[in-house]
Coordinates of C-alpha atoms and ligand atoms in Angstrom, one line a residue:
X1 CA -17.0 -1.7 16.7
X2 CA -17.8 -2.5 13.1
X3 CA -15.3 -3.9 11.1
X4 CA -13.8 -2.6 8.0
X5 CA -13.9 -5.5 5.6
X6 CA -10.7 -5.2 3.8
X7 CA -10.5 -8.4 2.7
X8 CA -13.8 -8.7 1.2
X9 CA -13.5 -4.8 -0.2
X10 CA -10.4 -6.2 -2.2
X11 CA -12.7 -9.6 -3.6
X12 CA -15.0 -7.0 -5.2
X13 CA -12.3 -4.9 -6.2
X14 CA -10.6 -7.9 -7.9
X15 CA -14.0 -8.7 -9.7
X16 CA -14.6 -5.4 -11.3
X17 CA -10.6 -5.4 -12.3
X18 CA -11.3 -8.6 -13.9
X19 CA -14.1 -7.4 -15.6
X20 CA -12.5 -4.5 -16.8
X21 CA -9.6 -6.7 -18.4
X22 CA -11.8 -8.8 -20.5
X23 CA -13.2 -6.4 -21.9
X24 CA -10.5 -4.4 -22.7
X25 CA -8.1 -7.4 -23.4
X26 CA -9.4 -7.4 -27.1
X27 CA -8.7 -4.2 -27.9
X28 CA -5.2 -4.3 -26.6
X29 CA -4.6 -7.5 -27.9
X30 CA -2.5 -9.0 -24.6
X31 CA -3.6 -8.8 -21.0
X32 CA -2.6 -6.2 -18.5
X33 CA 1.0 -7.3 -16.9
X34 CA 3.1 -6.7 -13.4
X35 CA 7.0 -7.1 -13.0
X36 CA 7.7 -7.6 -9.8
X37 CA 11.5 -7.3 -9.1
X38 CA 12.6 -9.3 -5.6
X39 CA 16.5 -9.2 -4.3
X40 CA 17.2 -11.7 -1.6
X41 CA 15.3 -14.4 0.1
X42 CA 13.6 -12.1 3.1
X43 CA 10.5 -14.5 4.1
X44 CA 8.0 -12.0 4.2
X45 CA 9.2 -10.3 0.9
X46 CA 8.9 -13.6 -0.6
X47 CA 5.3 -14.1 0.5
X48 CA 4.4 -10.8 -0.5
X49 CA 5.4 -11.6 -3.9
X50 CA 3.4 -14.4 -4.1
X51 CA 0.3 -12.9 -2.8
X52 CA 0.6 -10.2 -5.4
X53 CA 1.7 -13.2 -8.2
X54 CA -1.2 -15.3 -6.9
X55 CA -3.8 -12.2 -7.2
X56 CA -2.5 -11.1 -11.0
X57 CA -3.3 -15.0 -12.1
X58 CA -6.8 -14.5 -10.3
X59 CA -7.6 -11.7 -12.1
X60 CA -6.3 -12.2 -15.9
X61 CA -2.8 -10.3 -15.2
X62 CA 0.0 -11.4 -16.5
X63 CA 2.9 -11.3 -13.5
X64 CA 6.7 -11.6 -14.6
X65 CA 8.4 -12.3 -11.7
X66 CA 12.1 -11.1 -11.1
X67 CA 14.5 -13.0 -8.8
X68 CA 17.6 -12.2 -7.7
X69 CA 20.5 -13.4 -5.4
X70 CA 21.0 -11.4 -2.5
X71 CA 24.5 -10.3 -4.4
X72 CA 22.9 -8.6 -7.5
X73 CA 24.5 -4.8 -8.0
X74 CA 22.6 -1.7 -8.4
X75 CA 23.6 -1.9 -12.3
X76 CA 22.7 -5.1 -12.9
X77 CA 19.4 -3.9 -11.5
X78 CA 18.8 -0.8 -13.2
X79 CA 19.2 -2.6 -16.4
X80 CA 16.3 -4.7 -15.6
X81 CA 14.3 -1.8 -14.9
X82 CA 15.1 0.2 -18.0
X83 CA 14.4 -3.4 -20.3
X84 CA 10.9 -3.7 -18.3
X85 CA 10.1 -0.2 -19.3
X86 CA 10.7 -0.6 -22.9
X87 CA 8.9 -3.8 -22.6
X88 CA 5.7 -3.5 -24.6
X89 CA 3.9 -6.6 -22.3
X90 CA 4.7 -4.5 -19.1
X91 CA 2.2 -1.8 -17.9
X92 CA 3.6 -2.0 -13.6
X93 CA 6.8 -2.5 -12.0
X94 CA 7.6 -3.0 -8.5
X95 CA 10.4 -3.4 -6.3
X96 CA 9.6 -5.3 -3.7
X97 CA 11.1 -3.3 -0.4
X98 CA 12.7 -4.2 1.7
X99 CA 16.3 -4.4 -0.2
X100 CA 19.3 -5.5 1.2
X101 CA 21.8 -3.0 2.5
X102 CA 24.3 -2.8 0.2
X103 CA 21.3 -1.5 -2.4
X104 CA 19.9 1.7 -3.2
X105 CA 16.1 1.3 -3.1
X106 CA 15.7 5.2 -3.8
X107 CA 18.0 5.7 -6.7
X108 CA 16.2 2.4 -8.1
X109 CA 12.7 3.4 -7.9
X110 CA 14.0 6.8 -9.8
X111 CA 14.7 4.5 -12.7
X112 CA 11.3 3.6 -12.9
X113 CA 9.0 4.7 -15.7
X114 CA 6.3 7.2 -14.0
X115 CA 4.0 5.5 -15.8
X116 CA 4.8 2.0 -15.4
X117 CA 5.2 2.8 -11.1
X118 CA 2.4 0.5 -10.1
X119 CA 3.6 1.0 -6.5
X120 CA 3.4 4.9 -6.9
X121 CA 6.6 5.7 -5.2
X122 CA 8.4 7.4 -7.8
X123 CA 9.7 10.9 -7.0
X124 CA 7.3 12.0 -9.9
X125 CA 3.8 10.8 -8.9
X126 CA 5.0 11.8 -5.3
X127 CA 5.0 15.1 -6.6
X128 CA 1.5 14.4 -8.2
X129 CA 0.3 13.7 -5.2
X130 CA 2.0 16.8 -3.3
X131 CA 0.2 18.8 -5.9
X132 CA -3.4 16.9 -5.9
X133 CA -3.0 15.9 -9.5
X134 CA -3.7 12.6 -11.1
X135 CA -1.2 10.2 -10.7
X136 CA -0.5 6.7 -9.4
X137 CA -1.0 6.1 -5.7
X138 CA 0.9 4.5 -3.3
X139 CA -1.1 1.2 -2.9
X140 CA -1.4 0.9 1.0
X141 CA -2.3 4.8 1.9
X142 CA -4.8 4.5 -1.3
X143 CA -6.1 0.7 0.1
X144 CA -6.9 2.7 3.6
X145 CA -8.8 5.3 1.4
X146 CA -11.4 3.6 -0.6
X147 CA -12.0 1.4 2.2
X148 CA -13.3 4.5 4.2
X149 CA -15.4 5.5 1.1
X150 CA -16.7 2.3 0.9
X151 CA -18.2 2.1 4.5
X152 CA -19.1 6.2 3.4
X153 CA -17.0 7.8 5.8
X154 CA -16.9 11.2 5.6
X155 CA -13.3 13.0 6.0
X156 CA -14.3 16.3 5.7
X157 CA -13.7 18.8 8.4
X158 CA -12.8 15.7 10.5
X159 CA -9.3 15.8 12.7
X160 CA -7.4 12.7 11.6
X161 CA -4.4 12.0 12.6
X162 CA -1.5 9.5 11.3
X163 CA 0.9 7.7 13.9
X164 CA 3.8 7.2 11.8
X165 CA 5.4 9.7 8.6
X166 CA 7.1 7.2 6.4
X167 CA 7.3 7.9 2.7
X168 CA 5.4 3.9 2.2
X169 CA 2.3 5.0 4.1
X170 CA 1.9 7.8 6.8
X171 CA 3.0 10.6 4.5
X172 CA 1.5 9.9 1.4
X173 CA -1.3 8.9 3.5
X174 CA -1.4 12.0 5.7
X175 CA -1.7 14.7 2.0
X176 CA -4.6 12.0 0.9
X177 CA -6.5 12.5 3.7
X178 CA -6.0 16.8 3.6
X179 CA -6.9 16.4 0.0
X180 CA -10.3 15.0 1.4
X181 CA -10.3 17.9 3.6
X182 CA -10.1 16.3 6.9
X183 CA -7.4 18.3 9.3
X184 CA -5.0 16.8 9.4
X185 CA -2.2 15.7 12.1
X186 CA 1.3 13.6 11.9
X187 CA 2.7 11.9 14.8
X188 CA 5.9 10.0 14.8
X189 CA 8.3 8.6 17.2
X190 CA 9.6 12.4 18.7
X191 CA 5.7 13.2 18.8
X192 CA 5.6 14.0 22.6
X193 CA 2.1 12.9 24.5
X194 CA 1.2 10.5 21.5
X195 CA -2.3 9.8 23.9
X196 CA -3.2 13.3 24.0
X197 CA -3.0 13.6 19.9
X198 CA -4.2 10.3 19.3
X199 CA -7.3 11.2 21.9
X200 CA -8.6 13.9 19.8
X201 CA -8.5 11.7 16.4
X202 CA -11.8 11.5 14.9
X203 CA -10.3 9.2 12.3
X204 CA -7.2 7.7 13.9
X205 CA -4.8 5.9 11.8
X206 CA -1.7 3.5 13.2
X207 CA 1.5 3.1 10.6
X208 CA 4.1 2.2 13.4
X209 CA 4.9 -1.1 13.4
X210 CA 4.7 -1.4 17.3
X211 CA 2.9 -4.4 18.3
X212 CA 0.1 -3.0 20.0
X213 CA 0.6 0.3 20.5
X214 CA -2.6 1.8 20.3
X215 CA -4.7 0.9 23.4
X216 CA -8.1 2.3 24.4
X217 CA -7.1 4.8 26.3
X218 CA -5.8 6.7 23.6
X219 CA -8.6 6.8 21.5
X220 CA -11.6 8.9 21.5
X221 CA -15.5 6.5 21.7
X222 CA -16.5 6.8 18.3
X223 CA -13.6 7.5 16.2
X224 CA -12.6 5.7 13.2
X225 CA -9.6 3.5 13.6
X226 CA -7.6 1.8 10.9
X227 CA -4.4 -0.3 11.4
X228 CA -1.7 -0.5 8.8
X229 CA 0.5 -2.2 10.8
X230 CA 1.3 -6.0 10.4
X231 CA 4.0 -7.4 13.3
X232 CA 4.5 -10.8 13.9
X233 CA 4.9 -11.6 17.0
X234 CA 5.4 -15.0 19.2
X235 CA 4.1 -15.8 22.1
X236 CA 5.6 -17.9 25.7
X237 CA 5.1 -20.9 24.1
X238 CA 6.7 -20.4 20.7
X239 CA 3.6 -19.9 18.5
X240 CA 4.1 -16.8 15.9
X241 CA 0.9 -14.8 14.9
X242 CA 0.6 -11.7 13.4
X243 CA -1.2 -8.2 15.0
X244 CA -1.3 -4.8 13.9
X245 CA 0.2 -1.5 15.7
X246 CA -3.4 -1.3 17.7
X247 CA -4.9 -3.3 20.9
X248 CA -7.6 -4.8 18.8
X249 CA -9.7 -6.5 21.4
X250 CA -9.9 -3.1 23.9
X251 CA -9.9 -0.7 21.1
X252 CA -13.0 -2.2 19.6
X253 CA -14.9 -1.4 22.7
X254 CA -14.0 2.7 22.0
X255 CA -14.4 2.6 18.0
X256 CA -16.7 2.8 16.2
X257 CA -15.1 1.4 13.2
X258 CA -12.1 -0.3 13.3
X259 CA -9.9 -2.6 10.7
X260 CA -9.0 -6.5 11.3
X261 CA -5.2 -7.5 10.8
X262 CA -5.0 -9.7 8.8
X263 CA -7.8 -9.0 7.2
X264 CA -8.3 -5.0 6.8
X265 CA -5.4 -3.1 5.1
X266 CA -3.4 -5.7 3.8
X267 CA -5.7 -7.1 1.3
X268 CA -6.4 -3.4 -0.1
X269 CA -2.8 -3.1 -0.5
X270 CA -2.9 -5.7 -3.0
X271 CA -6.1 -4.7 -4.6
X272 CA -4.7 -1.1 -5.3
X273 CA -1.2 -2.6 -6.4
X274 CA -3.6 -4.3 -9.1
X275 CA -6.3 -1.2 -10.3
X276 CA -2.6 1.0 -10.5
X277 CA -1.3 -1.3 -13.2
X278 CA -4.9 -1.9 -14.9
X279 CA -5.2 2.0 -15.1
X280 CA -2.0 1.9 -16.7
X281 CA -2.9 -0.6 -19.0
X282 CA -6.3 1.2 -19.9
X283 CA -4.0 4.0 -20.9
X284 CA -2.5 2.3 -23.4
X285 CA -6.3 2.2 -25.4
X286 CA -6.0 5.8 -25.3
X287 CA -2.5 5.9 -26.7
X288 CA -3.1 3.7 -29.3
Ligands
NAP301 P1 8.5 2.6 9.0 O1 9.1 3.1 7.7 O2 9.3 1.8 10.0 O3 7.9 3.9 9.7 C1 7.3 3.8 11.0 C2 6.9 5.2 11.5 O4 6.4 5.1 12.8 C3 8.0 6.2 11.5 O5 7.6 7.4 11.0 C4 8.4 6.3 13.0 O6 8.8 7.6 13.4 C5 7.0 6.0 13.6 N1 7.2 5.5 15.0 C6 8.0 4.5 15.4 N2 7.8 4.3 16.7 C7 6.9 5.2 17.1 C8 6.3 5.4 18.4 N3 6.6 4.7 19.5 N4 5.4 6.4 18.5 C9 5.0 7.1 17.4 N5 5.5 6.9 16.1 C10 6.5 5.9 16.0 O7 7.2 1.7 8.7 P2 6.2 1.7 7.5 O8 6.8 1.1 6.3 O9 5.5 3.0 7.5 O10 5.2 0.6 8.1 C11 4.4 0.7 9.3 C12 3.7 -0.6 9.6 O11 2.8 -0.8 8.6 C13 4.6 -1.8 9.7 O12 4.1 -2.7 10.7 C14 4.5 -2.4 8.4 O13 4.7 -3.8 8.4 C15 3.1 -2.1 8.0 N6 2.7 -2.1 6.6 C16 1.6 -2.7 6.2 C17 1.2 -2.6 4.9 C18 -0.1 -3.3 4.5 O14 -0.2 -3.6 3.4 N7 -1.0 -3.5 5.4 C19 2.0 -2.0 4.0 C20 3.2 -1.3 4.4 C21 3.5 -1.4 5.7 P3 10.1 8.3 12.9 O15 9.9 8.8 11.5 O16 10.3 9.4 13.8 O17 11.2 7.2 13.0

């Protein structure tokens, strides 16, 4: 199979963004900036946050990073959000997800301003999205859709179908790719036969989080396979490493394309995360 270069994809993203910023940045007079709001001390959250801290500073973006013990209440937190979206040097906000139990992650992101939802999971450009308008994009499904353009895959009248429905990926994913008139199916974990769907997948995409679960047997020779999922998993003698929700090694004797993890979906995540809040920022030229 060929691989889908996320990671390099999201190099040349970050070069045009950065681009775009200086020559903007005089009009504007400040530089495009992302709040990034993290409760708690989950290890992966944490080095999410710094990849996404790490690739504003790349870029020219100004990153205002949000910290809080794992015992912070839902008011404390809502006042943060409604501060950040008065705050004149903000243009994106995200909450990094997981949050711990005793918080309301959906009643938060409703606090967000629509246009300041760099992760694009607000109820309202949700419903942009439902409806095909212009709005902010959830990063990962939107990551997983300009990489296909980029290698020029064509979606329409193609049978895709999306392992996985969740609101961060499969479903948002699942209405981008009908929007790009592919037919379109959703499996999920009361799908029955999940082979015999995945089998007739011209474009096959995994959002599971199942190490693995994908083998070759359930895809079709030729199709187009991307892997959202990131699982870490350890081995018999104690070493950690991380692989995606599809049998890389077999599966790349079926595909014809097929994405890397690490390397594929994650990086485009992060790119996205960063064009969403320099869109948002460009708006503000227009409103000015
Ligand atoms: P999630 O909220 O746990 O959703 C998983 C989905 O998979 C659910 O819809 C579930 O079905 C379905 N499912 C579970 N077991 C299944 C099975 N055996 N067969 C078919 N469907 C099954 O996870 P998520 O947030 O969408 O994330 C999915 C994966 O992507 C995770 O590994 C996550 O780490 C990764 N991820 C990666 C990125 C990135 O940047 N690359 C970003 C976000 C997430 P039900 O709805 O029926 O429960």
């Amino acid at each position: 199979a060929k691989l889908l270069d996320g990671k390099a994809l999201a190099t040349k993203i970050q070069q045009e963004l950065s681009a775009t910023i200086t020559r903007l940045q005089p009009h504007i007079g400040r530089p495009p900036g992302l709040a990034v709001l993290m409760v708690g001390d989950n290890p992966a959250s944490a080095a999410y946050v710094r990849g996404k801290e790490r690739a504003c500073a790349k870029i020219g973006m100004a990153s205002f990073g949000k910290h809080f013990p794992t015992q912070t209440t839902q008011a404390e937190l809502e006042e943060v959000i409604h501060h950040l979206n008065q705050d004149e040097r903000v243009d994106g906000i995200l909450v990094q997800l997981p949050l711990p139990n005793h918080l309301d992650a959906i009643s938060l992101l409703h606090q967000i301003d629509p246009d300041k939802d760099a992760d694009g999971l607000h109820p309202v450009n949700l419903g942009k999205l439902v409806r095909g308008e212009p709005g902010l994009r959830s990063c990962t499904p939107a990551g997983v859709m300009r990489l296909l353009q980029e290698y020029e895959i064509s979606l329409r009248s193609k049978q895709a179908v999306v392992v996985g429905r969740s609101i961060l990926v499969g479903k948002p994913l699942a209405l981008m790719l009908l929007e790009a008139d592919a037919t379109v199916t959703i499996a999920h974990s009361r799908s029955q036969n999940l082979a015999a769907i995945t089998k007739n997948a011209d474009i096959l995409i995994a959002a599971v989080g199942r190490p693995e679960l994908i083998t070759a047997q359930m895809v079709k020779p030729g199709a187009v396979v991307v892997d959202v999922g990131i699982n870490r998993v350890t081995d018999d003698s104690d070493n950690s490493r991380l692989v995606g929700d599809v049998q890389f090694e077999s599966v790349a004797n079926v595909a014809e394309f097929l994405t890397p993890v690490p390397g594929g979906v994650g990086p485009m995540t992060v790119a996205m995360l960063l064009q969403n809040t320099v869109d948002s920022y460009s708006q503000r030229l227009k409103t000015k």
